[in-house]
Structure formats: structure tokens, C-alpha cells
mmCIF file with all atom_site columns, C-alpha atoms in Angstrom:
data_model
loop_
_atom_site.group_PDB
_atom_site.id
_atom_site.type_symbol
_atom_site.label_atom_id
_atom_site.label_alt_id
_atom_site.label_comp_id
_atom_site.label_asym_id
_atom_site.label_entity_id
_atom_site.label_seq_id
_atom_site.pdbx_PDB_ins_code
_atom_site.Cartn_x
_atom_site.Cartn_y
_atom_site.Cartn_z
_atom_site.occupancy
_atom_site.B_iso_or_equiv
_atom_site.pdbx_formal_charge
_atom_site.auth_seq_id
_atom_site.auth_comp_id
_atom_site.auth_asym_id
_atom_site.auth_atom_id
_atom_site.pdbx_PDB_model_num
ATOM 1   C CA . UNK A 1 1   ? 0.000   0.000   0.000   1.00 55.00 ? 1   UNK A CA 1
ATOM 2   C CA . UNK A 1 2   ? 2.580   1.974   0.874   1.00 55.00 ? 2   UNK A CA 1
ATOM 3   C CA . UNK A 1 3   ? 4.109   1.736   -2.789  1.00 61.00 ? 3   UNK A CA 1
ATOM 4   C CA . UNK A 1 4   ? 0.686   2.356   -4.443  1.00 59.00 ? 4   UNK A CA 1
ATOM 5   C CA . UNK A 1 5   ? -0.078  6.010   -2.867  1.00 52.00 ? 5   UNK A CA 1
ATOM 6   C CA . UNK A 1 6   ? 3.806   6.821   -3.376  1.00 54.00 ? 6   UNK A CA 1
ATOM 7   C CA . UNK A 1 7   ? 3.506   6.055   -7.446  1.00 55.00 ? 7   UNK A CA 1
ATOM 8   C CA . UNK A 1 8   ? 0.534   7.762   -7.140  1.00 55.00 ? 8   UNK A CA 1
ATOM 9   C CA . UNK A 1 9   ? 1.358   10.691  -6.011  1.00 53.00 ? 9   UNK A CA 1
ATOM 10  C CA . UNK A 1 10  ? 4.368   11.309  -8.418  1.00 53.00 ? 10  UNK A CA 1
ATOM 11  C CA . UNK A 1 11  ? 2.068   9.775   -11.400 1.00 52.00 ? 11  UNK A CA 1
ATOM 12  C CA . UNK A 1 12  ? -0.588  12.488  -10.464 1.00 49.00 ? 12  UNK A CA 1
ATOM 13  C CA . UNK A 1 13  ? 2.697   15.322  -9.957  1.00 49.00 ? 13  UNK A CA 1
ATOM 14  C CA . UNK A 1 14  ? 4.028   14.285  -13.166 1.00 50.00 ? 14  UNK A CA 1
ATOM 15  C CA . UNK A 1 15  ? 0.530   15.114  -14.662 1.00 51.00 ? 15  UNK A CA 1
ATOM 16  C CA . UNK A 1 16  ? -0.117  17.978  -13.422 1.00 46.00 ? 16  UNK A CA 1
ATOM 17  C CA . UNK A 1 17  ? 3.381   19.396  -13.841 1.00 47.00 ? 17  UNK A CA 1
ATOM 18  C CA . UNK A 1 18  ? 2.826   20.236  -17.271 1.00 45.00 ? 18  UNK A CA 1
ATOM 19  C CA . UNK A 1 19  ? -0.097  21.526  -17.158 1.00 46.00 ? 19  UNK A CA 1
ATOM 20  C CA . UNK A 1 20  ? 0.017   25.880  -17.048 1.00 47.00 ? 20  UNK A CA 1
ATOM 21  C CA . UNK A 1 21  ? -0.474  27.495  -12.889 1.00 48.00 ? 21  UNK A CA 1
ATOM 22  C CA . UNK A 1 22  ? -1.477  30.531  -12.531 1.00 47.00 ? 22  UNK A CA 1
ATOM 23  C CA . UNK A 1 23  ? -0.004  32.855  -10.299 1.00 41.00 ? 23  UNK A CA 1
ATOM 24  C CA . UNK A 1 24  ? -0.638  31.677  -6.818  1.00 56.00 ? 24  UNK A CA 1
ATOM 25  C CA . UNK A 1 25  ? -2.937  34.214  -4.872  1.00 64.00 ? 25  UNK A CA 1
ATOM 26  C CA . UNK A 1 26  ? -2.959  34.037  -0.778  1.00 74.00 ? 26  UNK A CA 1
ATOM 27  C CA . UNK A 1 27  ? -5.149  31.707  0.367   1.00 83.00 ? 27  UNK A CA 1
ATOM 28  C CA . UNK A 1 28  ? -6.937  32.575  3.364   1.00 91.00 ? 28  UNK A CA 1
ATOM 29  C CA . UNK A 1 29  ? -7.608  28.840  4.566   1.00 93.00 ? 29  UNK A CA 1
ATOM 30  C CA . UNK A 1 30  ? -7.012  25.325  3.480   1.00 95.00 ? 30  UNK A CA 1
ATOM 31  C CA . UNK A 1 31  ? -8.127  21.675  4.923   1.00 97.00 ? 31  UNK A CA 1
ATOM 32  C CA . UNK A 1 32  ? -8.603  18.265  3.789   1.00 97.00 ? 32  UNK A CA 1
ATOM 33  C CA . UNK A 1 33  ? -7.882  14.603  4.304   1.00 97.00 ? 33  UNK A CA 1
ATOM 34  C CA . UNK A 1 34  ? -5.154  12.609  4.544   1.00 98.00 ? 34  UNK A CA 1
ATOM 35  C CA . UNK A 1 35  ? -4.387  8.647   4.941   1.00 98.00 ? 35  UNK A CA 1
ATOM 36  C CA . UNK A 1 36  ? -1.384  7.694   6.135   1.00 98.00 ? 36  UNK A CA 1
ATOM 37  C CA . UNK A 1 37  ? 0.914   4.381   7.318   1.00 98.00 ? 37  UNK A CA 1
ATOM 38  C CA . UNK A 1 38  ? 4.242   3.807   9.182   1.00 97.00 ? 38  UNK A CA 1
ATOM 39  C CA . UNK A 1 39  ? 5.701   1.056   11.321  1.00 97.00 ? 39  UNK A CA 1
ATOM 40  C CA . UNK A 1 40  ? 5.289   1.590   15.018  1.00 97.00 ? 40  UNK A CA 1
ATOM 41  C CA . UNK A 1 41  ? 7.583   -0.572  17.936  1.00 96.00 ? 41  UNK A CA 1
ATOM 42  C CA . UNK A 1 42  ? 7.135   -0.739  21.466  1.00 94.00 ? 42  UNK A CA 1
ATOM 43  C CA . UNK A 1 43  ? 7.077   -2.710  24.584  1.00 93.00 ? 43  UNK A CA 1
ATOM 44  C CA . UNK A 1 44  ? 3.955   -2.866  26.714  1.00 93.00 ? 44  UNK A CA 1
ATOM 45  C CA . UNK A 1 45  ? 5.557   -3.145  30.223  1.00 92.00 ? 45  UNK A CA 1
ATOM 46  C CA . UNK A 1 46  ? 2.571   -3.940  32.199  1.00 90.00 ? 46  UNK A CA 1
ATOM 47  C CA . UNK A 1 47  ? 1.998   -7.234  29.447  1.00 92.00 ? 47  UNK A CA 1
ATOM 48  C CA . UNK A 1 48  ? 5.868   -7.150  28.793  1.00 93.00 ? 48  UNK A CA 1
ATOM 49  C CA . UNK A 1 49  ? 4.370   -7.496  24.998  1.00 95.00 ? 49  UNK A CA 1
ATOM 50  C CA . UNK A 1 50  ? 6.857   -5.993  22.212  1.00 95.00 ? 50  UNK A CA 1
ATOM 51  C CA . UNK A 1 51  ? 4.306   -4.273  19.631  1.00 96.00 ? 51  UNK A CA 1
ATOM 52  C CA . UNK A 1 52  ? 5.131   -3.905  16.127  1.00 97.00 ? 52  UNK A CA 1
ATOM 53  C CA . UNK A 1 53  ? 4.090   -3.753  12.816  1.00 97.00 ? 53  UNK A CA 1
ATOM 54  C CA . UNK A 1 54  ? 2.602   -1.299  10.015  1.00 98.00 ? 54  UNK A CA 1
ATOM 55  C CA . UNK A 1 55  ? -0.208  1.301   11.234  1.00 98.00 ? 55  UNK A CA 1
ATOM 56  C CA . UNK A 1 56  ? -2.981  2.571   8.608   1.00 98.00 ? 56  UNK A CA 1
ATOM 57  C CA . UNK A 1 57  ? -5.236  5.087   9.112   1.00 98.00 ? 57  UNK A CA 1
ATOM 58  C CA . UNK A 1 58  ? -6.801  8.535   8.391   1.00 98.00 ? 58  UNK A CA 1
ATOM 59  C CA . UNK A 1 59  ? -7.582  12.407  9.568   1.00 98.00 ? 59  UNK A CA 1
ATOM 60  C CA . UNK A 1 60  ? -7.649  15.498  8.167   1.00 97.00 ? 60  UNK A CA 1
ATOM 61  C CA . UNK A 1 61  ? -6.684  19.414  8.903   1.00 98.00 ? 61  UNK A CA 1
ATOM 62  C CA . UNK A 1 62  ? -7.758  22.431  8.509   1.00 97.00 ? 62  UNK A CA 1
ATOM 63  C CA . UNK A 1 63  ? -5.583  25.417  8.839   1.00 97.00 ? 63  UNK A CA 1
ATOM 64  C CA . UNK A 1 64  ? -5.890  29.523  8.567   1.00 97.00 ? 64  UNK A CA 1
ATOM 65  C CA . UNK A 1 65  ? -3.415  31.222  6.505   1.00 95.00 ? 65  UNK A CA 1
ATOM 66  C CA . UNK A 1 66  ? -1.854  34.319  8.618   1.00 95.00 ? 66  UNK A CA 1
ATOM 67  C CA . UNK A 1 67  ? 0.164   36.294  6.345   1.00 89.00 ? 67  UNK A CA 1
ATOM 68  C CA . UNK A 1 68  ? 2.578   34.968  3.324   1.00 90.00 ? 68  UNK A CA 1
ATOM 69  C CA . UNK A 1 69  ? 4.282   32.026  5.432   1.00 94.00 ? 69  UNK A CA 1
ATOM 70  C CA . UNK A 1 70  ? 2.684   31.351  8.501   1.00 97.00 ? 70  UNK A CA 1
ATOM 71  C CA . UNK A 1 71  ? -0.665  28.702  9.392   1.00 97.00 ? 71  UNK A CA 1
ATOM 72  C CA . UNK A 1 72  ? -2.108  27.593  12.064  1.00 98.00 ? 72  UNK A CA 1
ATOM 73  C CA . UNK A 1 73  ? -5.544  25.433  12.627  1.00 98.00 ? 73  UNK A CA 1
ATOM 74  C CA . UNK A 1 74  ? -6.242  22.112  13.562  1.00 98.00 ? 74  UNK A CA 1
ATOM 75  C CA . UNK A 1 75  ? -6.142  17.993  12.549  1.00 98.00 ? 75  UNK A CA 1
ATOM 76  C CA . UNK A 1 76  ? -6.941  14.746  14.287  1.00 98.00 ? 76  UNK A CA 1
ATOM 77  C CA . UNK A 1 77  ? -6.266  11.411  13.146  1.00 98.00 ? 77  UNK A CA 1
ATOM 78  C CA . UNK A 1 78  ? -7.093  7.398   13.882  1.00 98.00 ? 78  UNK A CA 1
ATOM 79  C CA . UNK A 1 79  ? -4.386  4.878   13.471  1.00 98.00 ? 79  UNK A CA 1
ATOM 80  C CA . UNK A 1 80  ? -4.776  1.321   13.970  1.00 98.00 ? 80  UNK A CA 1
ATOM 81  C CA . UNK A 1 81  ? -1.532  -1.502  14.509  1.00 98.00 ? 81  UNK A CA 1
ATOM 82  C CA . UNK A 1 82  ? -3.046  -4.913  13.889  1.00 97.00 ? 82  UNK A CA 1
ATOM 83  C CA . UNK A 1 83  ? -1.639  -7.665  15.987  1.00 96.00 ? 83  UNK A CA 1
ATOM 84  C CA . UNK A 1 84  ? -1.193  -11.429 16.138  1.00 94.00 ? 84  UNK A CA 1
ATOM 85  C CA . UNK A 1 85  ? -3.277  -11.728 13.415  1.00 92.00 ? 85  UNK A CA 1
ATOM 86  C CA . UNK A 1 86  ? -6.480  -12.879 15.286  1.00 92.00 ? 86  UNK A CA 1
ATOM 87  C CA . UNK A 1 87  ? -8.408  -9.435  15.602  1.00 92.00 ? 87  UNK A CA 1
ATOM 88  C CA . UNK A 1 88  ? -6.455  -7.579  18.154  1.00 95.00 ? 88  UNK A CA 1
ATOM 89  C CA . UNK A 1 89  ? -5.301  -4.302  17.326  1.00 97.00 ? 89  UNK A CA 1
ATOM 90  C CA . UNK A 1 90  ? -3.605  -1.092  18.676  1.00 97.00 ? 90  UNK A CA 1
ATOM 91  C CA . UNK A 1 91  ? -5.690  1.814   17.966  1.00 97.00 ? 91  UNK A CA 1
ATOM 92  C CA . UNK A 1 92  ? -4.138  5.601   18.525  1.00 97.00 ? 92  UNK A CA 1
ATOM 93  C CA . UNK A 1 93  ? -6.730  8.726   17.685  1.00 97.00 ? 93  UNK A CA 1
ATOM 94  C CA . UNK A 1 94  ? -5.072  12.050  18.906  1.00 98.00 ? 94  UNK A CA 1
ATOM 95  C CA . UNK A 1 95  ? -5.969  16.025  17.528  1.00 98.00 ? 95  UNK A CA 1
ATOM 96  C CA . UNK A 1 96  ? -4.431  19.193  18.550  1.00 98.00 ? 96  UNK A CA 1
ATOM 97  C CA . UNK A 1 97  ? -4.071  22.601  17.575  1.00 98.00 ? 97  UNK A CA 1
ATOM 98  C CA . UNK A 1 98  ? -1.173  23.033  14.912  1.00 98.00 ? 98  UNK A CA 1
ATOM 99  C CA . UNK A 1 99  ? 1.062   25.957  13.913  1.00 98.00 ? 99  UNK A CA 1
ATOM 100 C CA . UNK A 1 100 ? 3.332   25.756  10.515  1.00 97.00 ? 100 UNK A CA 1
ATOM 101 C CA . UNK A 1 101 ? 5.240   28.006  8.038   1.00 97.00 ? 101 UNK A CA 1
ATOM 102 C CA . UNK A 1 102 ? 5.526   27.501  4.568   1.00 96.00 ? 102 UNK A CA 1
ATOM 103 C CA . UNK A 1 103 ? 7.516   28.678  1.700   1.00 96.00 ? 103 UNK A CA 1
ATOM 104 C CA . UNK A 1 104 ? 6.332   28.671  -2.097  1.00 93.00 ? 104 UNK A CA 1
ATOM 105 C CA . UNK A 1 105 ? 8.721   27.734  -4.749  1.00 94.00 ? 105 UNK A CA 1
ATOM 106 C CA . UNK A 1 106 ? 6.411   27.898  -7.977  1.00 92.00 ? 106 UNK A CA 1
ATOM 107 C CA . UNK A 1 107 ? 4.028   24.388  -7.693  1.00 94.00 ? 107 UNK A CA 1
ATOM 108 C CA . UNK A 1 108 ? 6.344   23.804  -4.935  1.00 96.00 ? 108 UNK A CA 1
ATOM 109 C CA . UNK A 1 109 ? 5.158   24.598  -1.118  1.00 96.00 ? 109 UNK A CA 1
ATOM 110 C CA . UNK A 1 110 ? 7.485   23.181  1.408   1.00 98.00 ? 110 UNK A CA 1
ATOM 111 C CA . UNK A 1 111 ? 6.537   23.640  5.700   1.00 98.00 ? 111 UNK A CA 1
ATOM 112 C CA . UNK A 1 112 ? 7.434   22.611  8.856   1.00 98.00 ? 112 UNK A CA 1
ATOM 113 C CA . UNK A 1 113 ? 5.581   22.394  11.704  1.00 98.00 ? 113 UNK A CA 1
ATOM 114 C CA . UNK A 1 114 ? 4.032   21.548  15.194  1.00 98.00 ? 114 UNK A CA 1
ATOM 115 C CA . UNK A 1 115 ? 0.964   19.977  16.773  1.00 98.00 ? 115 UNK A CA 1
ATOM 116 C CA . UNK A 1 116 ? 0.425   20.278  20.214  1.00 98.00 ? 116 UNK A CA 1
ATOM 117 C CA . UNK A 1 117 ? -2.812  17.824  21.871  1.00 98.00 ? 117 UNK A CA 1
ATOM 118 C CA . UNK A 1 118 ? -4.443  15.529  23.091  1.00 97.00 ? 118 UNK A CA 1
ATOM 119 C CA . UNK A 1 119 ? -5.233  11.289  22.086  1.00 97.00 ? 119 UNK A CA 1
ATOM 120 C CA . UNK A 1 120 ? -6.437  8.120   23.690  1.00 97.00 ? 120 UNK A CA 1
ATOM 121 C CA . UNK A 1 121 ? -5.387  4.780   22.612  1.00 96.00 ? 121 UNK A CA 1
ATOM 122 C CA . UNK A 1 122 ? -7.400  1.385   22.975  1.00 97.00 ? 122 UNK A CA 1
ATOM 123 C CA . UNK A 1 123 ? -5.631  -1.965  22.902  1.00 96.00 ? 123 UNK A CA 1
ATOM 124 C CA . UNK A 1 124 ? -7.195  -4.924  23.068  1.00 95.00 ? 124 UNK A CA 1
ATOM 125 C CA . UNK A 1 125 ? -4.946  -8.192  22.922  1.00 96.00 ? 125 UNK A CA 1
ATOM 126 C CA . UNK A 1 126 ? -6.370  -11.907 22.262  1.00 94.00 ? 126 UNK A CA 1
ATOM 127 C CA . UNK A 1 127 ? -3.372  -14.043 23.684  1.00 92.00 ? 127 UNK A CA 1
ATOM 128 C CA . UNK A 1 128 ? -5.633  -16.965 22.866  1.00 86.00 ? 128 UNK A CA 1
ATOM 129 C CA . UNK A 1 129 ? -8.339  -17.378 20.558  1.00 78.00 ? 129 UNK A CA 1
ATOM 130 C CA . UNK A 1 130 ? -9.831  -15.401 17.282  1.00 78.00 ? 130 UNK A CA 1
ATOM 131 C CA . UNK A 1 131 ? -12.292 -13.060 16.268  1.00 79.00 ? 131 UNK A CA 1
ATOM 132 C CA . UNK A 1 132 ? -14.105 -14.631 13.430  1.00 82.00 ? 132 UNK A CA 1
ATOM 133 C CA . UNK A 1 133 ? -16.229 -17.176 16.274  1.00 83.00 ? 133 UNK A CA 1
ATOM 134 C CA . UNK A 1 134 ? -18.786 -16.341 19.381  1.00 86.00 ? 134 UNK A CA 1
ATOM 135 C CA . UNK A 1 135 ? -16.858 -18.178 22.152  1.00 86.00 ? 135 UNK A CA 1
ATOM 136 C CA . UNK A 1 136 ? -15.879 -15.939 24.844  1.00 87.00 ? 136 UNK A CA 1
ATOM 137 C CA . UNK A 1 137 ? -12.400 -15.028 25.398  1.00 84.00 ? 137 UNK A CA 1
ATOM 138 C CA . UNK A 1 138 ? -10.634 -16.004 28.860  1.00 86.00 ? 138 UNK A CA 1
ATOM 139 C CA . UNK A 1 139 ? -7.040  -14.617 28.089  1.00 91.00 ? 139 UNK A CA 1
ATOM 140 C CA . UNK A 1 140 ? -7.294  -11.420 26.403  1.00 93.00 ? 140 UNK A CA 1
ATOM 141 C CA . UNK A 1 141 ? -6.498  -7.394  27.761  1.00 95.00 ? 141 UNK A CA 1
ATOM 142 C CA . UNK A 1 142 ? -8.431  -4.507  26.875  1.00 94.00 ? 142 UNK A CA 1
ATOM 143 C CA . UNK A 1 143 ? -7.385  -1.084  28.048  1.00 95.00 ? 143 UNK A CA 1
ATOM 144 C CA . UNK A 1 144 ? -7.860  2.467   27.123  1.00 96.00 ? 144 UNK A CA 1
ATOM 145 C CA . UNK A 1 145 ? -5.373  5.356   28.166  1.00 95.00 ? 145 UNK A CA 1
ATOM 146 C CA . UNK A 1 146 ? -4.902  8.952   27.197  1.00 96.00 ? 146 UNK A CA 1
ATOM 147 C CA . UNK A 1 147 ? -2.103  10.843  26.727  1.00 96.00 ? 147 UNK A CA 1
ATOM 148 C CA . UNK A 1 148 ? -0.562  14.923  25.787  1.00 97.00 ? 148 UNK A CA 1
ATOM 149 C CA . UNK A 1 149 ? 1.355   14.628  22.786  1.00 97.00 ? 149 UNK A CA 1
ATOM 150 C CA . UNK A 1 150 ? 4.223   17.076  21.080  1.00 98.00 ? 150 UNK A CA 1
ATOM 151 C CA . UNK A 1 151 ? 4.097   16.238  17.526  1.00 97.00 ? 151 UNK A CA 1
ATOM 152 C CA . UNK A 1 152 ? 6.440   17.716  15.056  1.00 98.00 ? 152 UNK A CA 1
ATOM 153 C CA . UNK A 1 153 ? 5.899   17.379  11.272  1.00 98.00 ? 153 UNK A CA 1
ATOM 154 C CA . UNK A 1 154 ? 7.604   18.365  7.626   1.00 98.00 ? 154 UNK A CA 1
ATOM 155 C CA . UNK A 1 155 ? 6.093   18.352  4.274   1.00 98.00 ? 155 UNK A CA 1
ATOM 156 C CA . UNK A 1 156 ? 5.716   19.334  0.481   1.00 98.00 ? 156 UNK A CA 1
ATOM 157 C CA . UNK A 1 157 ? 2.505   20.074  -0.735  1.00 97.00 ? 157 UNK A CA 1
ATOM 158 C CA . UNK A 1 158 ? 2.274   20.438  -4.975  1.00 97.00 ? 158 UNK A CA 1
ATOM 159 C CA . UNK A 1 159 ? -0.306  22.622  -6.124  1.00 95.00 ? 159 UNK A CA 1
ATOM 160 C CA . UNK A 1 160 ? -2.312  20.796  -8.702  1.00 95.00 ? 160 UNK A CA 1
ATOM 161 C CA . UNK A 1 161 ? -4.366  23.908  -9.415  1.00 93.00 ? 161 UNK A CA 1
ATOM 162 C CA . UNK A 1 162 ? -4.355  27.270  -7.120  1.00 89.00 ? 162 UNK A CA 1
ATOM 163 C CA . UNK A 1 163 ? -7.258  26.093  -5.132  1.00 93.00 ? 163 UNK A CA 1
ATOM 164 C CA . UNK A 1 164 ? -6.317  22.028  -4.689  1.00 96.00 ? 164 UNK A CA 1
ATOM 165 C CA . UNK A 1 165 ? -2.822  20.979  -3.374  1.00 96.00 ? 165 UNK A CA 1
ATOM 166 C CA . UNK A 1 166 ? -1.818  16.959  -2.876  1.00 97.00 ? 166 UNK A CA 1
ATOM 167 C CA . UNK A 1 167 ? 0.106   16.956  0.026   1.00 97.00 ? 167 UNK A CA 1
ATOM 168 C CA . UNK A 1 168 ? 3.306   14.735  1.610   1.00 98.00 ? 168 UNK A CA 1
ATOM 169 C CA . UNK A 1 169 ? 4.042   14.451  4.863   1.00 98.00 ? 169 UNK A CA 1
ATOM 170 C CA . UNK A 1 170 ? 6.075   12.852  7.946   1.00 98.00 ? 170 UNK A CA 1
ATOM 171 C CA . UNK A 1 171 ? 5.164   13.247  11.295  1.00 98.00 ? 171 UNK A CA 1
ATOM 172 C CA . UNK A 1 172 ? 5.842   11.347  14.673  1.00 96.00 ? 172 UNK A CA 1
ATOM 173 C CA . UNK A 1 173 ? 4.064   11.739  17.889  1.00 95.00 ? 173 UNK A CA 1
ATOM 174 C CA . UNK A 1 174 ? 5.887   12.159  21.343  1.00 96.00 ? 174 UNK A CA 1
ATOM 175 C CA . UNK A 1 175 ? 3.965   11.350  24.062  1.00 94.00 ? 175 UNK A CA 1
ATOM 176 C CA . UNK A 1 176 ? 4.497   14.158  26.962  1.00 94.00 ? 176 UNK A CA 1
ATOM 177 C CA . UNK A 1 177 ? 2.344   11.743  29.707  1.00 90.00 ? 177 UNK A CA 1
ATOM 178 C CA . UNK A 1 178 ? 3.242   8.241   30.273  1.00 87.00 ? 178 UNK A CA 1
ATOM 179 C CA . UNK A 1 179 ? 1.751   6.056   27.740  1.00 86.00 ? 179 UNK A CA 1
ATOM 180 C CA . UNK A 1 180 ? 1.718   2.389   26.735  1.00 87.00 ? 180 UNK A CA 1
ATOM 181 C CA . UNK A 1 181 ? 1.503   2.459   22.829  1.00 92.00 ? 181 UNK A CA 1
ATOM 182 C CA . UNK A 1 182 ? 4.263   1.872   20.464  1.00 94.00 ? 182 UNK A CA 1
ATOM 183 C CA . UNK A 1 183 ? 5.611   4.926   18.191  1.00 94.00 ? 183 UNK A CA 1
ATOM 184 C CA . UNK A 1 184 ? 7.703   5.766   15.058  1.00 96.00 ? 184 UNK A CA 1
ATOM 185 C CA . UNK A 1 185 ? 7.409   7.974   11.608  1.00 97.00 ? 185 UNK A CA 1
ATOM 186 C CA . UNK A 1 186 ? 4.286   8.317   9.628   1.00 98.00 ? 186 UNK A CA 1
ATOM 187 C CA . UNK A 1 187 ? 3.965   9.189   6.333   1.00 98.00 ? 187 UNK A CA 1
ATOM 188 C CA . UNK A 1 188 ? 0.367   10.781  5.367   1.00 98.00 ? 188 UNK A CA 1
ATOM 189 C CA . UNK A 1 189 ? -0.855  11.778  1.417   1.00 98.00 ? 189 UNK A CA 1
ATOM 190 C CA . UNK A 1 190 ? -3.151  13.761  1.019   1.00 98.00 ? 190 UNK A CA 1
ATOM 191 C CA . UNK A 1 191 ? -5.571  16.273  -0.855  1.00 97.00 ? 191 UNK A CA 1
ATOM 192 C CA . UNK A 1 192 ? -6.030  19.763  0.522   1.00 97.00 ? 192 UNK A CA 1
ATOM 193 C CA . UNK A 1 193 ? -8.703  22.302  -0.893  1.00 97.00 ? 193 UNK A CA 1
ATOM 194 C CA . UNK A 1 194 ? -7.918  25.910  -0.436  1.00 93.00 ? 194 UNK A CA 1
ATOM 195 C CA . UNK A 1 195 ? -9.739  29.169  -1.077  1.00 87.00 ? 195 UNK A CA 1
#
């Protein structure tokens, strides 16, 4: 999957590369969704389980342009980490308030930025057994925890036209409370619609 949205994203830059831009006005706000994946480790310590694996999931932002180079708005997210292959999962949802600057380079509109919020995660572990029958469960964990987050990010949005960008991202979250979940890089794609 991973592969797929990258191809896609150059195929659909490649495209629109040739085709004429006109001269970029200042937008006053932008948002949209994004998908994203990455592969998250960690160890549990109250299961002393080692988590790992590819996440998936997807969000969105929205963000108010202040000035030429300067942003700042809002995005939440949902990322699950499937595990052991019988229906357990890791699931991370987080939002914050955000803050980035940007600079334009014709198409080209590298940023860098910062999220500051909020998440929970829910983990539920089947040590034994599956998901696909009705027969209850006797060694499996569910737990849900919250955490504050940090979470710095860098990009490169392309704009396909003046009002719709695609957009390419890396983030990871830093937990600023204690927090059982496993971490590591994302990588979102996206479409953004500005006006």
C-alpha cells in the first residue's frame, strides 16, 4: 500500500506538472484529508508485549493562513496496529491545535511544523483465541489510556491547481504523559482544498 499512494502521487505530480499554474494568490484557509501508514515498535511493560508492525489510518486538517508564510488550525487522526493476526489491534486517535510556516517555490510549497494535543489509545490483545467465532475469550487485555502529545511534522505540498494541493508528509508523535503504545514515523498523502 505503501508503494501504491507513493507512485501515485508522483504519477498524479508528473501530470499535473505540465499543465500551465497561474499565479498563486494568498489563500486565506485550506483543509482536507489525509491517509497515512508507518511502522510503530514498542514494549507494553505492564503485558511485557513488544508491539510492532505497520499502522494505517486517516484524519484530516484544517488550517488559517496568517500572512505569506505562517498557518495555524487544527487535525486529528485514527491509526490502527493490527496484531497477532487474530483481531487484536492497537488503535491511537489524537488532535491538537497546529502551527506551521511555509515557503512557495512555484508548484512547490514546502513547511514545517508543530501539533500540540491531546489522544487516547485502545488496545485490546487476544493471547488466545480469534475473532471470526462467538466463544468468549478467557485470556485477552483490553485497556484504554490517554495521553498529551508534542508532535512535530515536515512536508511538500504540490499545487495541482491554485485552489487544490496533494500533500506529503512525515510526522511522529511524542507522548508528553506516560503512555503504553508503540511509536515511530508516519507518512500521510493527502488532498487539501484551499480558497
Amino acid at each position: 500500500m505503501n508503494r501504491t499512494l507513493f507512485l501515485l502521487f508522483l504519477a498524479l505530480t508528473a501530470i499535473f506538472s505540465s499543465v500551465p499554474c497561474q499565479a498563486q494568490e494568498r489563500q486565506r484557509f485550506d483543509g482536507g484529508m489525509m491517509v497515512h501508514t508507518g511502522y510503530l515498535h514498542g514494549n507494553i511493560k505492564a503485558l511485557d508485549y513488544e508491539a510492532k508492525g505497520p499502522t494505517f489510518g486517516l484524519g484530516g486538517v484544517l488550517r488559517f493562513h496568517l500572512g505569506n508564510h505562517f498557518r495555524v488550525g487544527g487535525e486529528g487522526y485514527v491509526s490502527t496496529l493490527r496484531q497477532m493476526g487474530n483481531g487484536s489491534y492497537i488503535r491511537t486517535s489524537w488532535g491538537g491545535l497546529l502551527a506551521d510556516a511555509y515557503w512557495r517555490f512555484d508548484r512547490w510549497q514546502p513547511y514545517i511544523g508543530l501539533t500540540v494535543g491531546g489522544g487516547k489509545t485502545s488496545t485490546l490483545l487476544m493471547f488466545d483465541g480469534s475473532d471470526d467465532d462467538w466463544t468468549p475469550e478467557p485470556n485477552a487485555v483490553l485497556h484504554n489510556g490517554s495521553f498529551f502529545f508534542v508532535n512535530p511534522n515536515i512536508g511538500v505540498e504540490f499545487a495541482l491547481t491554485h485552489a487544490i494541493h496533494l500533500t506529503l508528509k512525515v510526522d511522529r508523535l511524542i507522548t508528553l504523559t506516560p503512555a503504553e503504545m508503540p511509536t515511530g514515523a508516519r507518512v500521510y498523502v493527502g488532498v487539501l482544498f484551499g480558497h
